[in-house]
GROMACS .gro file of C-alpha atoms in nm:
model
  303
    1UNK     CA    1  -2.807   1.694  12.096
    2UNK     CA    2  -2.961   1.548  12.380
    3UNK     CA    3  -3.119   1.163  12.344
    4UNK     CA    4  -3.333   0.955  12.570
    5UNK     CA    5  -3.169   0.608  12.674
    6UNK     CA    6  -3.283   0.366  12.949
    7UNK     CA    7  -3.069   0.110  13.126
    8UNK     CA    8  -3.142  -0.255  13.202
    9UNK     CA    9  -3.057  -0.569  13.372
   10UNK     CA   10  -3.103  -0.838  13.098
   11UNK     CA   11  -3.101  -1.269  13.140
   12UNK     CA   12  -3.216  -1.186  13.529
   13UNK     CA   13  -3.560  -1.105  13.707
   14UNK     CA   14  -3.391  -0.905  13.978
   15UNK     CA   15  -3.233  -0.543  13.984
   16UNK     CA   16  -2.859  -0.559  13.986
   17UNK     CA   17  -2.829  -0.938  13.849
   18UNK     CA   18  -2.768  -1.049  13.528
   19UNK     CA   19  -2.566  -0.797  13.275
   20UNK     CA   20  -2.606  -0.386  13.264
   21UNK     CA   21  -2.714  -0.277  12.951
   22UNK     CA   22  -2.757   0.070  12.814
   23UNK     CA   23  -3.036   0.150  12.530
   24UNK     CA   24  -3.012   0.473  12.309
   25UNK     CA   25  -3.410   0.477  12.257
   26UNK     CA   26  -3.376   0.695  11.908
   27UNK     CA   27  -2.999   0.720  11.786
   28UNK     CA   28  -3.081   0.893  11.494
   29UNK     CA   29  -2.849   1.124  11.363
   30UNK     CA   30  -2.521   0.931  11.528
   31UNK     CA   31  -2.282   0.788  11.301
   32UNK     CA   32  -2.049   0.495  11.420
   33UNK     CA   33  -1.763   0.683  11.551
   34UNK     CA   34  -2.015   0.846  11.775
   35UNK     CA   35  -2.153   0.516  11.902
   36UNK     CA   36  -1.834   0.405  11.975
   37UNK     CA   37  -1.783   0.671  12.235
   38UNK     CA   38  -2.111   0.641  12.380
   39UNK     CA   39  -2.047   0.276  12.435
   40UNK     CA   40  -1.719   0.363  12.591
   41UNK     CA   41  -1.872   0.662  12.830
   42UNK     CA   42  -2.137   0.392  12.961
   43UNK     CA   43  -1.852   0.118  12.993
   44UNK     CA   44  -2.056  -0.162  12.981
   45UNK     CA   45  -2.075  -0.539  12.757
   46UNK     CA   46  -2.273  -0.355  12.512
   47UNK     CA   47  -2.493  -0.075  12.412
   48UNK     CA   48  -2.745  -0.040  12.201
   49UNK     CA   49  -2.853   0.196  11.937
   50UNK     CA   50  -3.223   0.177  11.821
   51UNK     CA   51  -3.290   0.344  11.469
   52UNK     CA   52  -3.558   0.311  11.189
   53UNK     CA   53  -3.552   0.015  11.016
   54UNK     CA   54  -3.402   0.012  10.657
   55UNK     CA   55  -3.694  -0.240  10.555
   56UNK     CA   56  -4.067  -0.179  10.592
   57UNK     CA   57  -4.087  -0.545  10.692
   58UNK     CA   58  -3.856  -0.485  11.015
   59UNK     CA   59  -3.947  -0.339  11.345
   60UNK     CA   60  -3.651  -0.133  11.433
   61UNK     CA   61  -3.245  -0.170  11.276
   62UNK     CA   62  -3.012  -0.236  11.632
   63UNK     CA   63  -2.647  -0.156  11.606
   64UNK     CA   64  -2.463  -0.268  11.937
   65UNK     CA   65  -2.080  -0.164  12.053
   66UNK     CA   66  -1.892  -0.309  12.323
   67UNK     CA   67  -1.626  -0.025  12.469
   68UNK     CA   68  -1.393  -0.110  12.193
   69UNK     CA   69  -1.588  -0.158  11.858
   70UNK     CA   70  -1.910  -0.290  11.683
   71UNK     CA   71  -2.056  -0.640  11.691
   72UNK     CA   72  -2.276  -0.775  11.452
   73UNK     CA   73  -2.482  -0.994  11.655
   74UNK     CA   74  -2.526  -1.007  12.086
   75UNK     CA   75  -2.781  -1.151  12.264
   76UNK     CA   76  -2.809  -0.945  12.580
   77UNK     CA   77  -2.852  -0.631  12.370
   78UNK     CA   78  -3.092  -0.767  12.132
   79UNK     CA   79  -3.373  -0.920  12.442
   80UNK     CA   80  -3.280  -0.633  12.660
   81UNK     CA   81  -3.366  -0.404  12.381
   82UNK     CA   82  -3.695  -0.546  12.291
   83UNK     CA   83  -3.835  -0.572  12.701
   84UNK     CA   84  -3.698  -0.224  12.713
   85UNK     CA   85  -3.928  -0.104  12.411
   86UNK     CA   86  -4.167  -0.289  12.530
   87UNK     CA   87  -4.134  -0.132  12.873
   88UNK     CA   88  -4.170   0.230  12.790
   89UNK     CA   89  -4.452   0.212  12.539
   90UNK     CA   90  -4.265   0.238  12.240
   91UNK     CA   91  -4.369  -0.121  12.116
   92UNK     CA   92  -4.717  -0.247  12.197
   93UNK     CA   93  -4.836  -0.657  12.245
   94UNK     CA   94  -5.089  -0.811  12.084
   95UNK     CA   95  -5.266  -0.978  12.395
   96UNK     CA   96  -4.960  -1.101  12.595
   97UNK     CA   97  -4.724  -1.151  12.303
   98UNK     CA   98  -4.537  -0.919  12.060
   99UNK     CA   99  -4.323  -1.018  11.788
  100UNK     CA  100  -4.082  -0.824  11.674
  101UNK     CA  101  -3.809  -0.790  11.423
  102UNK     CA  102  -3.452  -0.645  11.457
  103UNK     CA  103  -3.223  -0.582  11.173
  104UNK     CA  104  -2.875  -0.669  11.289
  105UNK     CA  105  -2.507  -0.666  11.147
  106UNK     CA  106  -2.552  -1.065  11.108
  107UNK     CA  107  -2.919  -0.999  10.951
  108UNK     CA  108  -3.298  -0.999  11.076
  109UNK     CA  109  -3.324  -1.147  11.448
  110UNK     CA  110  -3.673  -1.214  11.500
  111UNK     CA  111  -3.762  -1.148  11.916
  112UNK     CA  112  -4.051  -1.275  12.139
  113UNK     CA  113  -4.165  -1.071  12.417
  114UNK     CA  114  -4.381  -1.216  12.662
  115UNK     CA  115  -4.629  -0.992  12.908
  116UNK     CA  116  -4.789  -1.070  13.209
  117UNK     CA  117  -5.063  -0.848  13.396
  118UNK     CA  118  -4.945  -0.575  13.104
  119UNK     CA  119  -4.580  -0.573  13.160
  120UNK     CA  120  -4.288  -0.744  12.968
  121UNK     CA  121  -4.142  -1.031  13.196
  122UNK     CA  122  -3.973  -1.222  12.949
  123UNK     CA  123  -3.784  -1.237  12.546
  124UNK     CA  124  -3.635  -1.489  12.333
  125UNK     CA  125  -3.456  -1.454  12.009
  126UNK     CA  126  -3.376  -1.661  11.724
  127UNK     CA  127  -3.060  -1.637  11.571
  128UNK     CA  128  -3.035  -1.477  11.221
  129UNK     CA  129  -2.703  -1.751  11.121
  130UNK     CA  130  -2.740  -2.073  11.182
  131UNK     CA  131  -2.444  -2.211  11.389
  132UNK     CA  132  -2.092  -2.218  11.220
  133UNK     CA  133  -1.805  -2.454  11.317
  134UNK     CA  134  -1.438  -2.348  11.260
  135UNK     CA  135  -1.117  -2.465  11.431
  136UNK     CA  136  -1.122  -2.702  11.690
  137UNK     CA  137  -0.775  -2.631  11.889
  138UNK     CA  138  -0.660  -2.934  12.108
  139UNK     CA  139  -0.689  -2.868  12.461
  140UNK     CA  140  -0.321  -2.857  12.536
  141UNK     CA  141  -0.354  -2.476  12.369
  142UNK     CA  142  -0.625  -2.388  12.563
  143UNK     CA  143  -0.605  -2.518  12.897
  144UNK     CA  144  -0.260  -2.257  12.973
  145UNK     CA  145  -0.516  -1.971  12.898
  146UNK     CA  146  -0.755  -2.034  13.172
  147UNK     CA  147  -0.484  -2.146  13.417
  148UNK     CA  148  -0.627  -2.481  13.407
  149UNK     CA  149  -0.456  -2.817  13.315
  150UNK     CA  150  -0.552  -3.076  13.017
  151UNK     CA  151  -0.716  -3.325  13.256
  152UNK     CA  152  -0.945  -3.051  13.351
  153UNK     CA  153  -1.158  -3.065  13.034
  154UNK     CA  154  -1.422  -3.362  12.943
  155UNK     CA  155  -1.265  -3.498  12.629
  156UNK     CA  156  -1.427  -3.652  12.313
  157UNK     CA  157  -1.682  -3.587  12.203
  158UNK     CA  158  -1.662  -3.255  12.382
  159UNK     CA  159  -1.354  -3.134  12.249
  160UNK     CA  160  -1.292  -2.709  12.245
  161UNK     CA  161  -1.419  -2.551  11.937
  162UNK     CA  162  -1.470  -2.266  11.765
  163UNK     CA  163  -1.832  -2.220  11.661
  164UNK     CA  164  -2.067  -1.906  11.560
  165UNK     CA  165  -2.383  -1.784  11.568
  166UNK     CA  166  -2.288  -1.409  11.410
  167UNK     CA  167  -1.980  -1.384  11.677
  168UNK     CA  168  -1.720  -1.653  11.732
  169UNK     CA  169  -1.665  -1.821  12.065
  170UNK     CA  170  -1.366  -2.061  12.157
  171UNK     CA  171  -1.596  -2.339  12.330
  172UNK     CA  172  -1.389  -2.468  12.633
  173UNK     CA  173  -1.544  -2.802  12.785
  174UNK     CA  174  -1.458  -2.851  13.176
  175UNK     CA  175  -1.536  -3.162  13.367
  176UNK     CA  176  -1.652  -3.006  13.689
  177UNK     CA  177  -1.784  -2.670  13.851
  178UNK     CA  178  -1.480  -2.653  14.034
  179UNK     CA  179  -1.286  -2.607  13.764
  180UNK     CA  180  -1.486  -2.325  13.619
  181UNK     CA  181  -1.459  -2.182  13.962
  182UNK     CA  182  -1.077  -2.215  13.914
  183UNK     CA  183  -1.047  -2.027  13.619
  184UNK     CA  184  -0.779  -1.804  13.600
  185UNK     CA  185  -0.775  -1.626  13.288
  186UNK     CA  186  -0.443  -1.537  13.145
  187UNK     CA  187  -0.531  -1.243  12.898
  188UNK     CA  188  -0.217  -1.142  12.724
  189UNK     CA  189  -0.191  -1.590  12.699
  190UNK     CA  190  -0.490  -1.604  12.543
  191UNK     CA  191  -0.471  -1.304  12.299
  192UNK     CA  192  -0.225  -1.448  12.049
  193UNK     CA  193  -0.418  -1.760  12.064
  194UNK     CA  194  -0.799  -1.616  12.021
  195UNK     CA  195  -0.630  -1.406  11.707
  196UNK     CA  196  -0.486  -1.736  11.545
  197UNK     CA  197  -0.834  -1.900  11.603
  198UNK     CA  198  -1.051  -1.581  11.497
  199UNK     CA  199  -1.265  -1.596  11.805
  200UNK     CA  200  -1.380  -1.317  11.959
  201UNK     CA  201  -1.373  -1.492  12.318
  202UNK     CA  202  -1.332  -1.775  12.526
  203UNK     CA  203  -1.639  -1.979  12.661
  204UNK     CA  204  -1.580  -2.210  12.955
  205UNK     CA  205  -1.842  -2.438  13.091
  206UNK     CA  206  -1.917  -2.766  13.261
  207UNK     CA  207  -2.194  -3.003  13.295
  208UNK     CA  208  -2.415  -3.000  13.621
  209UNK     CA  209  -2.603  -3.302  13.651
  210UNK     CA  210  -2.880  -3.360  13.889
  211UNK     CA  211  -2.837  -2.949  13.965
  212UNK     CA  212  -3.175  -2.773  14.069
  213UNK     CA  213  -3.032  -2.445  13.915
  214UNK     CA  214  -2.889  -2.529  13.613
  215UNK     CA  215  -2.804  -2.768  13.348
  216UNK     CA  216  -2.490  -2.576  13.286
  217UNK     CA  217  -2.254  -2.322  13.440
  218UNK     CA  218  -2.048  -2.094  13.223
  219UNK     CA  219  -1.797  -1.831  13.236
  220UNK     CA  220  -1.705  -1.613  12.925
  221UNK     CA  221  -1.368  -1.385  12.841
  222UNK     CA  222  -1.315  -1.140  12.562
  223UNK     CA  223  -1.067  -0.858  12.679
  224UNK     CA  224  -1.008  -0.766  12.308
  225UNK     CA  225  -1.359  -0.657  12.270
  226UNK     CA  226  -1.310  -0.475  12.614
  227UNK     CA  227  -1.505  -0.727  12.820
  228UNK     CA  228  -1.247  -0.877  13.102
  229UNK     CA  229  -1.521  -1.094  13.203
  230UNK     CA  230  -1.894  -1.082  13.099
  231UNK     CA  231  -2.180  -1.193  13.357
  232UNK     CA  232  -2.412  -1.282  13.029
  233UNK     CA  233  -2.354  -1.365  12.703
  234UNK     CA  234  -2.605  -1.445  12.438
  235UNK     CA  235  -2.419  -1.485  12.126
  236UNK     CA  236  -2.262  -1.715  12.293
  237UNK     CA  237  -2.495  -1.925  12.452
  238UNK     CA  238  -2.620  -1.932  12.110
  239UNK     CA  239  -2.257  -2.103  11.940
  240UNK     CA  240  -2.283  -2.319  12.286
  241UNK     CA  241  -2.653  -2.510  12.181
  242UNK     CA  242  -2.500  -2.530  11.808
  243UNK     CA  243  -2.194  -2.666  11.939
  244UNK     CA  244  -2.435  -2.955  12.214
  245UNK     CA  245  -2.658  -3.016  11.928
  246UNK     CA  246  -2.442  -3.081  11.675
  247UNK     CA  247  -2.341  -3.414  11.928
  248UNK     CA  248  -2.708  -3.555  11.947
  249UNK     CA  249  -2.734  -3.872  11.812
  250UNK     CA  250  -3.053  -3.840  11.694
  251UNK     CA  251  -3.116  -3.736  11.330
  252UNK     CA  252  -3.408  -3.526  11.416
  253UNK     CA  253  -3.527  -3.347  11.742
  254UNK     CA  254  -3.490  -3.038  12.018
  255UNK     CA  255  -3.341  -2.974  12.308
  256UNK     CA  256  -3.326  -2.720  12.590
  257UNK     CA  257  -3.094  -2.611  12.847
  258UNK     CA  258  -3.093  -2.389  13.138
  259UNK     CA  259  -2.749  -2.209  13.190
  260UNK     CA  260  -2.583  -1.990  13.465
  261UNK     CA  261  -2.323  -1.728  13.396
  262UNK     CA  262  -2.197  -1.466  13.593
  263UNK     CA  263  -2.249  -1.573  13.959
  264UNK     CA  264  -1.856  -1.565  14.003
  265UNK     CA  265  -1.902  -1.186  13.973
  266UNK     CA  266  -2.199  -1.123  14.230
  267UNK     CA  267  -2.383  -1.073  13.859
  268UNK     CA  268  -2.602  -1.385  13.904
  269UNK     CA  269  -2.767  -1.458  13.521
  270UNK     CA  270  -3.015  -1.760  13.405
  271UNK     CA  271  -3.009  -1.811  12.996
  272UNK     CA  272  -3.221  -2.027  12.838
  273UNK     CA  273  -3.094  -2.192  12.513
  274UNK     CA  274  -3.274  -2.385  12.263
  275UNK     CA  275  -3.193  -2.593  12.004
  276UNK     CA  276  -3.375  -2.799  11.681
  277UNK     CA  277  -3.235  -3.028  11.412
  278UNK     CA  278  -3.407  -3.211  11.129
  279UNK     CA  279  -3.168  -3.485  10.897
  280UNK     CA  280  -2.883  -3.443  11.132
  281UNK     CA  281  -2.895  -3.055  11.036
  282UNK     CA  282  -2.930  -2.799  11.278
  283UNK     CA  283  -3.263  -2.570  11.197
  284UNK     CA  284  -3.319  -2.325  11.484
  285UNK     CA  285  -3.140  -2.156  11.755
  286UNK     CA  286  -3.315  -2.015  12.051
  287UNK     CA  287  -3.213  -1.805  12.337
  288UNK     CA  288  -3.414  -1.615  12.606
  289UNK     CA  289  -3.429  -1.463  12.942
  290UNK     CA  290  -3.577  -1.217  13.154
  291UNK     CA  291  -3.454  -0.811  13.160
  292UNK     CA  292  -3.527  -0.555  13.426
  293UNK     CA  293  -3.554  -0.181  13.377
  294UNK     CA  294  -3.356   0.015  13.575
  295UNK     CA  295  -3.328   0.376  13.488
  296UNK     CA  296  -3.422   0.628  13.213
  297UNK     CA  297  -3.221   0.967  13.140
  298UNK     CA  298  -3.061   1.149  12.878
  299UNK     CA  299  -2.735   1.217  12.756
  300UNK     CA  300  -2.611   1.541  12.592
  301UNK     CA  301  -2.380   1.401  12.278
  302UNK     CA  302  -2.195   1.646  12.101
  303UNK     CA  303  -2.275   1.725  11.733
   0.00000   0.00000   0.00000
């Protein structure tokens, strides 16, 4: 059978920035084994698979795979999805907004899409699970994995930790942009360690005061999900404003930050990230970007 899919550059206004993502417009009729190879033919983070929704209530169900199995929950996948719908027609705005819903592994993501002059420039998702904090590993275990020493990370209160938004991320706190730069990850190091802590990947980042660009630089690892590197990761971003709001001092309030992943790979990526808390609890987590189209085609899969 043949099916239509489009590709797209997603958390990035540019062609060839940000991270490649492939869309399966209509996957219906694939089952997950099938998926699986797809996502493995097209090699990249993810790709998504758009079908009918299960409830009337819902826009469209998503299922994403990464070249070695399903997540439940990305964020690249889930905006580049919606600008891509958006794109080719299949989704129309209301004026120069259109809300949608997509039913993901982790539950409904609601998604923002944002037009100018007719076109969709620009999405932002909250997350379906509110953020989730697990171990927090002392920095002595992870510091060997990035080829990085202890006195390379901030210290308290920005100690590494585990936290999830649908996928879990090993949070690693560095005290300069050098030392992201530095980074030297030590995969088969780090696999034994990621397994002990459940965490899908690792999450490095650093501070950048007084920066024009950014108010944070990040890098992210996940070989066991088949990503060596990744020039832009949502769900992670996500866990990352859990993990910086859950250190406010205030009881109640928001926050935003503007992060920048992937320029170490010539895959230059802006995220924004968004967080609000009411009674010292957490109530909303945001994250958006931009997503260029870059082709449509088809693909002959097998029945």
């Amino acid at each position: 059978m043949r099916y239509q899919y489009c590709t797209a550059d997603v958390f990035t206004d540019r062609p060839f920035g940000g991270n490649a993502l492939a869309v399966l417009i209509d996957a219906t009729g694939l089952d997950a084994d099938l998926m699986q190879v797809v996502a493995k033919e097209f090699n990249y983070s993810e790709t998504a698979f758009v079908l009918p929704p299960e409830d009337a209530s819902s826009t469209r169900k998503l299922r994403i795979f990464t070249p070695f199995q399903e997540l439940p929950f990305a964020g690249h996948p889930t905006i580049g999805t919606a600008i891509v719908l958006a794109a080719i027609g299949e989704l129309s705005p209301r004026g120069e907004l259109l809300e949608i819903v997509f039913e993901e592994g982790v539950g409904k993501v609601p998604v923002a899409v944002r037009f100018r002059d007719g076109e969709p420039t620009y999405a932002e998702l909250s997350t379906a699970q509110l953020p989730q904090r697990h171990a927090a590993p002392r920095v002595e275990e992870v510091a060997p994995m990035l080829g990085l020493t202890a006195d390379q990370f901030i210290g308290p209160p920005f100690e590494p930790e585990v936290v999830s938004c649908g996928v879990p991320f090993l949070l690693a706190p560095l005290d300069s942009l050098e030392g992201v730069r530095k980074i030297r990850f030590r995969a088969e190091m780090a696999e034994e360690t990621l397994a002990e802590l459940h965490a899908s990947g690792v999450y490095a980042f650093c501070f950048r005061p007084g920066s024009d660009s950014a108010d944070i630089q990040a890098r992210m690892f996940a070989p066991g999900l088949g990503v060596p590197e990744d020039p832009a990761t949502g769900a992670a971003a996500a866990a990352l404003a859990g993990y910086l709001a859950a250190r406010q001092a205030e009881t109640s309030g928001a926050c935003s930050w503007t992060l920048n992943q992937g320029f170490e790979m010539g895959r230059p990526s802006m995220i924004r990230l968004s967080a609000a808390w009411q009674g010292g609890r957490i109530v909303s987590i945001r994250v958006g970007g931009a997503s260029v189209l870059i082709c449509r085609g088809e693909i002959e899969i097998p029945s």
